[in-house]
Amino acid sequence: MTRREELAANLATVHARIDAACAAAGRPAGDVHLVVVTKFFPASDVRLLAELGVTDVGENRHQEAEAKAAECADLADLAVRWHYIGGLQSNKAAAVARYADVIESVDRPGLIDRIARGADERGRPVDVLLQVSLDAPGSEHRAGADPDLLLELAASVDLAPQLVLRGLMAVAPLGEDPAEAFARLAHIRAEFLEHHPEASVLSAGMSGDLEAAISAGATHVRVGTAVLGSRPGVQ
Ligand SMILES: *Cc1c(COP(=O)(O)O)cnc(C)c1O
């Protein structure tokens, strides 16, 4: 099997899972968009994925993402959108905005001016998702804003004309049933939508838990392993 055939077969399997999860949730097929997470995999895979119809790819490390986006920039017909889904260091935020079309991991106000500056330099707006933490209060904090801070963060994004607030992103905490975490997320999102009805994207669900995320309302799933295979050197 060629790499292209392998990716095509994996994509078909993932699309079938998404379709089945939409059906089970009573949502129309096509309600959920696939972002293929290409971290650790080469630009050649991004090209193959684009040829196979993938429109959105995700990366979580700035240096790797920047290099890969540059490697793919020569292909005029390669119309993939780059999603930055990793932790954002303040001093890298402007640089990320120079190649990312969507930044999914905005979790603190200090990032916003820097992202806006990068967007200015590139001369086009950047879509933003606010990453919300689903960790139980008191647990060791992983990435993401406290749910109570989302409206404040959204207000800051709205003040930056270069940024377009699209919605929320979350990762299910390790060691918890993802369905329970995503149920909390659905509540957080419903409340958020009352204030920001235009920000209707919900990016949640990965290879292992995309069904639970879709049943909780995800509009975008971020899938790496199930499409590309196991990442080298990663559990
Ligand atoms: C790596 C990663 C994914 C994809 O995870 P898989 O289990 O390989 O599908 C999704 N979201 C984020 C934030 C990631 O870092």
Short mmCIF file of C-alpha atoms and ligand atoms in Angstrom, two decimals:
data_model
loop_
_atom_site.label_atom_id
_atom_site.label_comp_id
_atom_site.label_asym_id
_atom_site.label_seq_id
_atom_site.Cartn_x
_atom_site.Cartn_y
_atom_site.Cartn_z
CA MET A 1 0.00 0.00 0.00
CA THR A 2 1.33 3.45 -0.82
CA ARG A 3 1.20 6.24 1.76
CA ARG A 4 -1.48 7.87 -0.34
CA GLU A 5 -3.62 4.71 -0.26
CA GLU A 6 -3.08 4.36 3.47
CA LEU A 7 -4.16 7.95 4.12
CA ALA A 8 -7.16 7.58 1.81
CA ALA A 9 -8.31 4.43 3.62
CA ASN A 10 -7.86 6.03 7.06
CA LEU A 11 -9.72 9.16 5.95
CA ALA A 12 -12.61 7.03 4.72
CA THR A 13 -12.77 5.27 8.09
CA VAL A 14 -12.73 8.55 10.01
CA HIS A 15 -15.39 10.10 7.77
CA ALA A 16 -17.55 7.01 8.33
CA ARG A 17 -17.12 7.41 12.10
CA ILE A 18 -18.07 11.10 11.86
CA ASP A 19 -21.13 10.31 9.74
CA ALA A 20 -22.24 7.55 12.13
CA ALA A 21 -21.80 9.86 15.13
CA CYS A 22 -23.81 12.60 13.40
CA ALA A 23 -26.58 10.11 12.64
CA ALA A 24 -26.58 8.85 16.24
CA ALA A 25 -26.83 12.44 17.50
CA GLY A 26 -29.62 13.30 15.06
CA ARG A 27 -27.40 15.82 13.33
CA PRO A 28 -27.15 16.17 9.56
CA ALA A 29 -24.16 14.51 7.90
CA GLY A 30 -21.79 17.26 6.95
CA ASP A 31 -22.46 19.12 10.21
CA VAL A 32 -18.99 18.27 11.47
CA HIS A 33 -15.72 19.36 9.87
CA LEU A 34 -12.53 17.35 10.01
CA VAL A 35 -9.26 19.01 10.95
CA VAL A 36 -6.43 16.53 10.36
CA VAL A 37 -3.68 16.95 12.93
CA THR A 38 -0.39 16.56 11.05
CA LYS A 39 2.05 17.25 13.90
CA PHE A 40 5.18 15.05 13.70
CA PHE A 41 4.36 14.13 10.09
CA PRO A 42 6.07 15.65 7.06
CA ALA A 43 4.85 18.27 4.61
CA SER A 44 4.61 15.50 2.01
CA ASP A 45 1.70 14.07 4.02
CA VAL A 46 0.00 17.47 4.04
CA ARG A 47 0.26 17.53 0.25
CA LEU A 48 -1.23 14.04 -0.04
CA LEU A 49 -4.03 14.95 2.35
CA ALA A 50 -4.81 18.09 0.34
CA GLU A 51 -4.97 16.01 -2.84
CA LEU A 52 -7.34 13.67 -1.02
CA GLY A 53 -9.69 16.54 -0.24
CA VAL A 54 -8.59 17.59 3.25
CA THR A 55 -9.14 21.33 3.67
CA ASP A 56 -7.96 21.87 7.25
CA VAL A 57 -4.81 20.73 9.02
CA GLY A 58 -3.74 21.24 12.64
CA GLU A 59 -0.31 21.72 14.21
CA ASN A 60 0.71 22.19 17.83
CA ARG A 61 4.36 23.25 17.79
CA HIS A 62 5.34 26.62 16.39
CA GLN A 63 8.69 25.82 14.77
CA GLU A 64 7.44 22.67 13.11
CA ALA A 65 4.25 24.33 11.93
CA GLU A 66 6.02 27.39 10.56
CA ALA A 67 8.44 25.25 8.57
CA LYS A 68 5.72 22.98 7.23
CA ALA A 69 3.47 25.85 6.20
CA ALA A 70 6.44 27.40 4.38
CA GLU A 71 7.19 24.10 2.63
CA CYS A 72 3.62 23.95 1.38
CA ALA A 73 3.32 27.62 0.45
CA ASP A 74 4.63 27.09 -3.08
CA LEU A 75 1.66 25.01 -4.09
CA ALA A 76 -0.89 27.48 -5.34
CA ASP A 77 -3.59 24.83 -5.57
CA LEU A 78 -2.95 23.59 -2.04
CA ALA A 79 -5.74 25.48 -0.37
CA VAL A 80 -5.43 24.04 3.13
CA ARG A 81 -6.19 26.12 6.16
CA TRP A 82 -3.62 25.91 8.97
CA HIS A 83 -5.03 25.55 12.48
CA TYR A 84 -2.72 26.20 15.39
CA ILE A 85 -3.92 23.97 18.24
CA GLY A 86 -0.97 23.92 20.66
CA GLY A 87 0.03 25.86 23.71
CA LEU A 88 0.97 29.42 22.76
CA GLN A 89 4.02 31.11 24.19
CA SER A 90 3.49 34.86 24.33
CA ASN A 91 6.72 35.58 22.48
CA LYS A 92 5.69 33.27 19.61
CA ALA A 93 2.08 34.40 19.24
CA ALA A 94 2.72 37.06 16.58
CA ALA A 95 4.81 34.62 14.53
CA VAL A 96 2.06 31.98 14.66
CA ALA A 97 -0.45 34.51 13.34
CA ARG A 98 1.74 35.03 10.26
CA TYR A 99 0.97 31.54 8.91
CA ALA A 100 -2.02 30.24 10.88
CA ASP A 101 -5.49 30.80 9.46
CA VAL A 102 -7.15 29.71 12.70
CA ILE A 103 -5.66 29.89 16.19
CA GLU A 104 -7.61 27.50 18.39
CA SER A 105 -5.65 27.84 21.62
CA VAL A 106 -6.24 31.42 22.77
CA ASP A 107 -6.52 31.10 26.53
CA ARG A 108 -5.36 34.39 28.04
CA PRO A 109 -5.75 38.10 27.27
CA GLY A 110 -2.00 38.73 26.90
CA LEU A 111 -1.94 36.80 23.62
CA ILE A 112 -4.50 38.88 21.82
CA ASP A 113 -2.50 42.01 20.97
CA ARG A 114 0.40 39.86 19.80
CA ILE A 115 -1.79 37.74 17.54
CA ALA A 116 -3.37 40.90 16.16
CA ARG A 117 0.09 42.29 15.39
CA GLY A 118 1.03 39.12 13.47
CA ALA A 119 -2.24 39.29 11.55
CA ASP A 120 -1.51 42.92 10.67
CA GLU A 121 1.92 42.01 9.39
CA ARG A 122 0.47 39.33 7.17
CA GLY A 123 -2.34 41.65 6.13
CA ARG A 124 -5.36 39.46 6.68
CA PRO A 125 -7.64 38.53 9.57
CA VAL A 126 -7.10 35.47 11.75
CA ASP A 127 -9.91 33.30 13.06
CA VAL A 128 -9.74 32.70 16.79
CA LEU A 129 -11.14 30.03 19.08
CA LEU A 130 -10.98 30.38 22.84
CA GLN A 131 -9.59 27.28 24.49
CA VAL A 132 -11.57 26.44 27.60
CA SER A 133 -10.24 24.20 30.35
CA LEU A 134 -12.44 21.24 31.27
CA ASP A 135 -10.34 20.30 34.26
CA ALA A 136 -12.21 19.91 37.51
CA PRO A 137 -11.66 22.87 39.82
CA GLY A 138 -8.57 22.23 41.91
CA SER A 139 -7.02 19.69 39.56
CA GLU A 140 -3.63 20.40 38.13
CA HIS A 141 -4.23 22.95 35.41
CA ARG A 142 -3.66 21.95 31.82
CA ALA A 143 -4.11 24.33 28.90
CA GLY A 144 -7.22 26.43 28.59
CA ALA A 145 -9.00 29.35 30.17
CA ASP A 146 -11.18 29.01 33.21
CA PRO A 147 -14.81 28.98 31.92
CA ASP A 148 -15.54 32.05 34.07
CA LEU A 149 -13.03 34.08 32.08
CA LEU A 150 -14.40 33.35 28.59
CA LEU A 151 -16.57 36.45 28.27
CA GLU A 152 -13.71 38.73 29.29
CA LEU A 153 -11.45 37.02 26.77
CA ALA A 154 -14.11 37.27 24.06
CA ALA A 155 -14.49 41.00 24.74
CA SER A 156 -10.75 41.47 24.20
CA VAL A 157 -10.87 39.56 20.92
CA ASP A 158 -13.79 41.70 19.77
CA LEU A 159 -11.68 44.81 20.31
CA ALA A 160 -9.08 43.60 17.80
CA PRO A 161 -10.31 44.25 14.25
CA GLN A 162 -7.77 41.78 12.83
CA LEU A 163 -9.26 38.87 14.81
CA VAL A 164 -12.53 37.07 14.18
CA LEU A 165 -14.01 35.24 17.14
CA ARG A 166 -15.36 31.93 15.83
CA GLY A 167 -16.02 29.88 18.95
CA LEU A 168 -14.55 27.55 21.53
CA MET A 169 -12.05 24.71 21.65
CA ALA A 170 -11.44 22.10 24.34
CA VAL A 171 -9.55 18.91 25.08
CA ALA A 172 -11.07 16.25 27.34
CA PRO A 173 -8.94 15.84 30.48
CA LEU A 174 -6.98 12.62 30.83
CA GLY A 175 -8.39 10.10 33.26
CA GLU A 176 -12.02 11.17 32.95
CA ASP A 177 -14.82 9.77 30.79
CA PRO A 178 -14.75 12.17 27.81
CA ALA A 179 -18.55 12.08 27.61
CA GLU A 180 -18.75 13.69 31.06
CA ALA A 181 -16.17 16.32 30.20
CA PHE A 182 -17.91 17.13 26.91
CA ALA A 183 -21.26 17.38 28.69
CA ARG A 184 -19.74 20.15 30.83
CA LEU A 185 -18.39 21.71 27.66
CA ALA A 186 -21.87 21.70 26.09
CA HIS A 187 -23.19 23.71 29.07
CA ILE A 188 -20.30 26.16 28.94
CA ARG A 189 -20.85 26.62 25.23
CA ALA A 190 -24.61 27.11 25.53
CA GLU A 191 -24.02 29.92 28.00
CA PHE A 192 -21.30 31.43 25.83
CA LEU A 193 -23.56 31.36 22.76
CA GLU A 194 -26.15 33.46 24.57
CA HIS A 195 -23.61 36.28 24.56
CA HIS A 196 -21.83 35.42 21.30
CA PRO A 197 -24.30 33.68 19.00
CA GLU A 198 -22.00 34.30 16.03
CA ALA A 199 -19.20 32.29 17.65
CA SER A 200 -20.75 28.91 16.93
CA VAL A 201 -17.68 26.77 16.25
CA LEU A 202 -16.98 24.06 18.81
CA SER A 203 -13.67 22.28 18.25
CA ALA A 204 -13.64 19.12 20.38
CA GLY A 205 -12.91 15.45 19.90
CA MET A 206 -9.81 13.59 18.78
CA SER A 207 -9.10 10.08 17.47
CA GLY A 208 -10.24 8.41 20.69
CA ASP A 209 -13.26 10.49 21.63
CA LEU A 210 -14.71 12.11 18.51
CA GLU A 211 -18.06 10.32 18.91
CA ALA A 212 -18.55 11.71 22.42
CA ALA A 213 -17.63 15.19 21.20
CA ILE A 214 -20.04 15.07 18.27
CA SER A 215 -22.83 13.94 20.55
CA ALA A 216 -22.06 17.01 22.73
CA GLY A 217 -22.27 19.39 19.76
CA ALA A 218 -18.76 19.58 18.29
CA THR A 219 -18.64 21.26 14.88
CA HIS A 220 -14.95 20.47 14.32
CA VAL A 221 -13.00 17.37 15.34
CA ARG A 222 -9.20 17.33 15.43
CA VAL A 223 -7.98 13.92 14.37
CA GLY A 224 -4.33 12.89 14.11
CA THR A 225 -3.55 9.26 14.86
CA ALA A 226 -6.62 7.76 13.22
CA VAL A 227 -5.64 9.36 9.90
CA LEU A 228 -1.83 9.45 9.93
CA GLY A 229 -0.96 6.56 12.27
CA SER A 230 0.99 6.62 15.52
CA ARG A 231 3.26 9.57 16.00
CA PRO A 232 6.95 8.67 16.26
CA GLY A 233 8.18 8.85 19.84
CA VAL A 234 4.79 9.70 21.32
CA GLN A 235 2.57 7.53 23.44
C1 LIG B 1 -2.44 15.93 18.92
C2 LIG B 1 -3.72 16.63 19.15
C3 LIG B 1 -4.92 16.15 18.61
C4 LIG B 1 -5.02 14.87 17.82
O1 LIG B 1 -4.90 13.77 18.67
P1 LIG B 1 -5.10 12.26 18.13
O2 LIG B 1 -5.39 11.48 19.36
O3 LIG B 1 -3.82 11.87 17.49
O4 LIG B 1 -6.23 12.26 17.19
C5 LIG B 1 -6.07 16.90 18.84
N1 LIG B 1 -6.05 18.04 19.55
C6 LIG B 1 -4.91 18.54 20.10
C7 LIG B 1 -4.98 19.81 20.88
C8 LIG B 1 -3.72 17.85 19.92
O5 LIG B 1 -2.59 18.35 20.47
#
